Amino acid sequence: MNVDRMFRKVYHLLSLTSPRSLPLKPLHFPPVFSLSHLRPRRSPYDSVRSIRTSTAVMATSRLRNLVPANTVASEDASGGGASKGSVSSTAATTALDDEEDATLAVRYRLPPQEIKDIVDAPPLPALSFSPHRDKILFLKRRALPPLTELARPEEKLAGVRIDGKCNTRTRMSFYSGVGIHQLLPDGTLGPEIEVRGFPDGAKINFVTWSPDGRHLAFTIRFDEGESSTSKLRVWVAQVETGIARPLFKSEEIFLNAIFDNFVWVNDSSLLVCTIPQSRGDPPKKPLVPFGPKIQSNEQKNTIQVRTFQDLLKDEYDEDLFDYYTTSQLVLASLDGAVKEIGPPAVYTSMNPSPDQKYLLISSIHRPYSFIVPCGRFPKKVDVWTADGKFVRELCDLPLAEDIPIAFSSVRKGKRSLNWRADKPSTLYWHAFLALVETQDEGDAKVEVSPRDIIYTQPADPLEGEGPTVLHKLDLRFGGISWSDDSLALVYESWYKTRRTRTWVISPGSNDVSPRILFDRSSEDVYSDPGSPMLRRTPAGTYVLAKVKKENEEGTYLLLNGNGATPEGNIPFLDLFDTNTGNKERIWKSDKEKYYETVVALMSDEKEGDLPIDHLKILTSKESKTENTQYSIISWPEKKAVQITDFPHPYPQLASLQKELVKYQRKDGVQLTATLYLPPGYDPSRDGPLPCLFWSYPGEFKSKDAAGQVRGSPNEFAGIGPTSALLWLARRHALPLSFVFLLCFGVFYCFCNSSLFRTFLVFGLFAILSGPTIPIIGEGDVEANDSYVEQLVASAEAAVEEVVRRGVAHPDKIAVGGHSYGAFMTANLLAHAPHLFSCGIARSGAYNRTLTPFGFQNEDRTLWEATSTYAEMSPFMSANKIKKPILLIHGEEDSNSGTLTMQSDRFFNALKGHGVLSRLVILPFESHGYAARESIMHVLWESDRWLQKYCVSNTSNVNADSDASEKENLGTGSTDSESKPVAASGGGGPEASNS
């Protein structure tokens, strides 16, 4: 007998002898719904024998399909539980030879240890540079929060989720500590000064530098206890010593952080949003309402709005919203002086003028709305003096329920009110405002020229002094970068055509005509000239960084670009002459091994133009296997000094393999993806692996732009807590009987070292990350009208490429995605069953009739594009899905359009057609998952699904698909989508309609 075959046969036989462990008692969260229909044969490499479990269903209305179930787990989410490799059971079990009809115990689980270790790795600190760029803060972060933090009560009001105990937005992360480092002249860091003086266990938020860099302001909060409150207090710390103290002497002054929180007015004073001290208890909801809830449109107004979450529902909600959001502004000095300014109101922003003479104050007020969030409530913008005296009202915008759903539509009236960053005058009439006013009533479908007009006006104009027209635009205003009276850049764009333009204007001269600097497609990344770098002024504002060259005339800007090329991004820094358009490349990334980017300008605190020889920039540097480090590069030598030395966050994957792959769709569109392979893997030696395909579709207006390469093959593989890349660390799940193979394996390695190397391959998966799925609509063609066809064609091309390369087993490819990627996943399982063995869909929307006034980048209504809405909805094709699909959703999803109901109803549709499916609802979680228990359970669910329906899949998908086609043709059917054929693996695949 061939030795290779003998080895595998012995391994196969011994793996069937793995014992089962004692049962574990189930807990009743998170909710899990499972439909075990026509389950496939278990792989002989699984350590768990097939079992059947029957239980009683729970009696609650929402959880009427909830059943306890068995699970494989190394430990429970708290760290205890069963021993590694054990199997828990909650009911009598009956062994079956060919199929398992079991559901899994309802309790939080942990993924395999190798995945858990990466997720639990301590996060790296965040960095913050001082105004003078001479000090750096290391803001220390904690690992994943416990579920108890998400379980805190929250009020859902006007699109905002409020933690009433803290009077903040809910689910706030925080820093656990702050370290201050001096940046020494040679570029190295001095010893750490720890910010101290507050009690242990403090949660730190909103860390900001004073304008002169001598103080820090931040907030402190604690977990609520018998002797402590969880409301936020403002603290300040001396940077030189790190000693911190409360800003307010009174312990009864708390921060209201629902909207704005605090801002430095000058070097020694802060303007703080506080909870009014006269505020009593929250309003109590009446047992009996005052009357019915009524909304009326007797005026026959046309109002179309997207699917918003957490809206106000009645008068009680309005009162509760006012209670939590109303603030009293307080001017506080570092010397202890405190002064209330202005009346209590729902203040949303506070912005001091550059000369520190005025305050730009925004607030919202009644009447509120039950159909739009608070961002569209009536908005008032006033100018006050710095000590709180009212100067004038700039605008009072009405309720904006009628903003059209077409992209590039905006609110009627004035918007984007802000201070000119280049006017730090000490005289009040030299503090300028810039504001924009629409000429098309905010409706993108109205053809008008000009569309937007930009005005400037003194903060406190003289009598009869009206606003001055600065510039007129035919597209939608996108912002201004100020320099001085001789130079400013104005940006405009139009989504429908993807057109973007940059204008050069002279704000102080009417004699100089505006001219277009750049006019291009925002999709064309190859033509992107880069963005101008800004420098900080002594007043604390940011203006265009103008550079001068020795003995040369001209106005030069620094353009910081991604440098997209067909080989990937090669970031650059150009010296750009705004008069001639000429540019000189003064720095670019190493393209051979590293990926480097310009992060910030470090020589920016002085007035006037910056000499090129004094240029200093902060850069980041990373490679496929080396995590990001920061360096400072100084001219003229351009010598780089590394200032950080962060450890590798997951050294077990330090030698993973990464490649940017290119391939072509059948219509000629160039596609790309990032292919990750486990450390030590060799396809010619080890053969194809199971593959996880994880993506997110995007819309384009041109095939050329859709085919451009984005990203760099040299970027470090950042792995988030729910990333698909976690499965690069997944090791083979070996049965306990493998211990009997060790002796044989040690002996056999001397006979066949190549097989021993194969057996020791670290990972179990190939990961195809971000394969481009362009949905293209050129000219007047709507991209989504051919969504399914383009989606399937893109997926087919990606799958064919990894199979051609020999890295992916054609029958063991799983597809997955989050949000719009979940929508993609369900559609691919419905319309391309020949490609994938199973799918994982997280927090998706599956029925587009539930978002009738547009979704994602679709701005037509359901009634304007009925067939497109129906054809794109996997809910409408639930009967065509025959491959196992795992649905995961946060129970408190706040994202527009992806209500938890979307997964509930989709699961019911799948169940109604006998589809092998499973629904996991995560308590307290929103659109993205935050709590450690939830994330670990999501990974456990995903790993179980992949092991069972991808790794252990034994069906030949293409053969089954061919058989399905033949059967369909034999019955005389002319439908391109054949009827399902029952088979192991979840009901059998069907033919593709591609």
Short mmCIF file of C-alpha atoms in Angstrom, two decimals, residues 457-646:
data_model
loop_
_atom_site.label_atom_id
_atom_site.label_comp_id
_atom_site.label_asym_id
_atom_site.label_seq_id
_atom_site.Cartn_x
_atom_site.Cartn_y
_atom_site.Cartn_z
CA GLN A 457 -19.61 88.94 5.83
CA PRO A 458 -18.10 90.49 8.96
CA ALA A 459 -19.29 88.98 12.22
CA ASP A 460 -20.73 92.33 13.31
CA PRO A 461 -21.31 94.30 10.11
CA LEU A 462 -21.86 98.01 9.98
CA GLU A 463 -25.38 99.27 9.42
CA GLY A 464 -26.35 98.61 5.82
CA GLU A 465 -23.32 96.42 5.15
CA GLY A 466 -24.62 93.30 3.42
CA PRO A 467 -22.88 90.02 2.55
CA THR A 468 -20.35 89.97 -0.29
CA VAL A 469 -20.52 87.35 -3.04
CA LEU A 470 -17.27 85.38 -2.99
CA HIS A 471 -17.92 82.78 -5.69
CA LYS A 472 -20.72 81.12 -7.69
CA LEU A 473 -20.87 77.38 -8.39
CA ASP A 474 -22.79 75.21 -10.87
CA LEU A 475 -22.20 72.01 -8.90
CA ARG A 476 -22.73 71.45 -5.17
CA PHE A 477 -20.42 73.29 -2.77
CA GLY A 478 -17.95 70.96 -1.06
CA GLY A 479 -15.76 73.21 1.09
CA ILE A 480 -13.03 75.85 1.12
CA SER A 481 -9.33 75.70 1.98
CA TRP A 482 -8.23 79.22 2.98
CA SER A 483 -4.76 80.70 2.71
CA ASP A 484 -4.98 84.51 2.65
CA ASP A 485 -6.56 87.29 0.61
CA SER A 486 -4.58 86.18 -2.45
CA LEU A 487 -5.43 82.48 -2.42
CA ALA A 488 -8.17 80.05 -1.47
CA LEU A 489 -9.32 76.76 -3.00
CA VAL A 490 -13.04 76.11 -3.48
CA TYR A 491 -14.36 72.59 -4.04
CA GLU A 492 -17.56 71.51 -5.79
CA SER A 493 -18.90 68.15 -6.96
CA TRP A 494 -21.92 66.37 -8.41
CA TYR A 495 -22.65 62.79 -7.40
CA LYS A 496 -24.71 61.73 -10.41
CA THR A 497 -21.85 62.36 -12.83
CA ARG A 498 -19.04 61.88 -10.28
CA ARG A 499 -17.62 65.18 -11.46
CA THR A 500 -15.44 67.15 -9.06
CA ARG A 501 -13.80 70.54 -9.57
CA THR A 502 -11.31 72.67 -7.64
CA TRP A 503 -11.26 76.44 -8.15
CA VAL A 504 -8.48 78.95 -7.38
CA ILE A 505 -9.87 82.26 -6.14
CA SER A 506 -8.45 85.46 -4.65
CA PRO A 507 -10.79 86.35 -1.76
CA GLY A 508 -9.39 89.86 -1.34
CA SER A 509 -9.35 90.91 -4.99
CA ASN A 510 -12.31 91.39 -7.32
CA ASP A 511 -9.93 91.98 -10.23
CA VAL A 512 -8.62 88.40 -10.29
CA SER A 513 -10.99 85.99 -12.05
CA PRO A 514 -11.57 82.57 -10.49
CA ARG A 515 -10.08 79.71 -12.48
CA ILE A 516 -10.40 75.95 -12.47
CA LEU A 517 -7.38 74.15 -11.06
CA PHE A 518 -8.64 70.55 -11.36
CA ASP A 519 -11.68 69.17 -13.22
CA ARG A 520 -11.95 65.40 -13.07
CA SER A 521 -14.01 62.34 -12.16
CA SER A 522 -13.96 61.45 -8.48
CA GLU A 523 -13.93 57.78 -9.55
CA ASP A 524 -10.72 58.15 -11.54
CA VAL A 525 -8.17 57.49 -8.82
CA TYR A 526 -5.30 57.38 -11.32
CA SER A 527 -5.80 61.09 -12.09
CA ASP A 528 -6.11 62.20 -8.45
CA PRO A 529 -3.54 65.00 -7.99
CA GLY A 530 -3.68 64.72 -4.20
CA SER A 531 -5.02 66.97 -1.47
CA PRO A 532 -3.36 70.21 -0.32
CA MET A 533 -1.70 69.99 3.07
CA LEU A 534 -2.71 72.44 5.76
CA ARG A 535 -0.59 74.13 8.41
CA ARG A 536 -1.69 75.24 11.85
CA THR A 537 -1.70 78.97 12.53
CA PRO A 538 -0.85 80.64 15.86
CA ALA A 539 -4.61 81.24 16.23
CA GLY A 540 -5.22 77.49 16.14
CA THR A 541 -6.88 77.41 12.71
CA TYR A 542 -5.65 75.51 9.65
CA VAL A 543 -4.78 77.17 6.34
CA LEU A 544 -3.09 76.09 3.11
CA ALA A 545 0.60 75.40 3.61
CA LYS A 546 2.37 77.66 1.13
CA VAL A 547 6.01 76.76 0.45
CA LYS A 548 8.75 78.94 -0.99
CA LYS A 549 11.83 77.78 -2.85
CA GLU A 550 15.12 79.62 -2.43
CA ASN A 551 15.75 82.28 -5.11
CA GLU A 552 12.54 81.35 -6.95
CA GLU A 553 9.27 83.17 -7.39
CA GLY A 554 5.92 81.43 -7.35
CA THR A 555 3.24 80.10 -5.06
CA TYR A 556 3.73 76.46 -4.17
CA LEU A 557 1.41 74.10 -2.33
CA LEU A 558 2.09 70.63 -0.95
CA LEU A 559 -0.15 67.99 -2.55
CA ASN A 560 -0.40 64.77 -0.55
CA GLY A 561 -1.64 61.95 -2.79
CA ASN A 562 -2.45 58.24 -2.64
CA GLY A 563 -0.61 57.68 -5.91
CA ALA A 564 -2.95 55.07 -7.36
CA THR A 565 -1.33 53.08 -10.19
CA PRO A 566 -2.05 49.76 -11.94
CA GLU A 567 0.53 48.23 -9.54
CA GLY A 568 -1.18 49.63 -6.46
CA ASN A 569 -0.95 52.84 -4.45
CA ILE A 570 2.42 54.58 -4.24
CA PRO A 571 1.78 57.64 -2.03
CA PHE A 572 3.60 60.86 -2.86
CA LEU A 573 4.17 64.47 -1.83
CA ASP A 574 4.32 67.02 -4.67
CA LEU A 575 5.43 70.63 -4.71
CA PHE A 576 2.72 72.22 -6.87
CA ASP A 577 2.87 75.61 -8.57
CA THR A 578 -0.69 77.01 -8.54
CA ASN A 579 0.14 79.49 -11.32
CA THR A 580 1.70 77.18 -13.91
CA GLY A 581 0.36 73.79 -12.83
CA ASN A 582 3.89 72.38 -12.75
CA LYS A 583 4.73 69.95 -10.00
CA GLU A 584 7.85 68.44 -8.53
CA ARG A 585 7.78 65.15 -6.64
CA ILE A 586 9.74 65.76 -3.45
CA TRP A 587 8.88 62.47 -1.70
CA LYS A 588 7.28 59.14 -2.54
CA SER A 589 6.76 55.78 -0.89
CA ASP A 590 9.07 52.84 -1.37
CA LYS A 591 7.05 50.66 -3.73
CA GLU A 592 9.15 47.51 -3.59
CA LYS A 593 8.55 46.39 -0.01
CA TYR A 594 6.89 49.11 2.04
CA TYR A 595 3.77 51.21 2.02
CA GLU A 596 4.44 54.71 3.35
CA THR A 597 2.08 57.68 3.70
CA VAL A 598 2.36 61.31 4.75
CA VAL A 599 0.32 61.71 7.94
CA ALA A 600 0.82 65.35 8.94
CA LEU A 601 2.90 68.46 8.46
CA MET A 602 5.16 68.94 11.49
CA SER A 603 6.67 72.34 10.59
CA ASP A 604 3.48 74.36 10.62
CA GLU A 605 3.35 76.69 13.60
CA LYS A 606 4.96 79.78 12.09
CA GLU A 607 3.46 82.61 10.04
CA GLY A 608 4.17 83.14 6.35
CA ASP A 609 5.42 80.81 3.66
CA LEU A 610 7.42 77.77 4.75
CA PRO A 611 10.99 77.50 3.35
CA ILE A 612 11.36 74.16 1.60
CA ASP A 613 14.57 73.43 3.53
CA HIS A 614 12.64 73.70 6.82
CA LEU A 615 10.01 71.16 5.79
CA LYS A 616 9.27 68.42 8.32
CA ILE A 617 6.60 65.72 7.90
CA LEU A 618 5.24 62.80 9.89
CA THR A 619 5.04 59.57 7.90
CA SER A 620 3.75 56.06 8.53
CA LYS A 621 5.52 52.97 7.25
CA GLU A 622 4.34 49.38 7.02
CA SER A 623 4.75 46.23 4.97
CA LYS A 624 2.89 42.99 4.43
CA THR A 625 4.40 41.57 7.61
CA GLU A 626 5.49 44.67 9.58
CA ASN A 627 2.87 46.74 11.40
CA THR A 628 2.63 50.51 11.13
CA GLN A 629 5.39 52.65 12.68
CA TYR A 630 5.72 56.45 12.58
CA SER A 631 8.75 58.49 11.56
CA ILE A 632 9.66 62.14 11.12
CA ILE A 633 11.40 63.18 7.89
CA SER A 634 13.25 66.50 7.81
CA TRP A 635 14.51 68.49 4.82
CA PRO A 636 16.92 69.04 3.20
CA GLU A 637 18.57 65.73 4.16
CA LYS A 638 15.21 63.89 4.11
CA LYS A 639 16.49 61.75 6.93
CA ALA A 640 13.80 59.61 8.59
CA VAL A 641 13.81 59.14 12.37
CA GLN A 642 11.44 56.46 13.67
CA ILE A 643 9.58 57.60 16.78
CA THR A 644 7.48 54.52 17.57
CA ASP A 645 8.26 50.86 18.06
CA PHE A 646 4.90 49.16 18.39
#
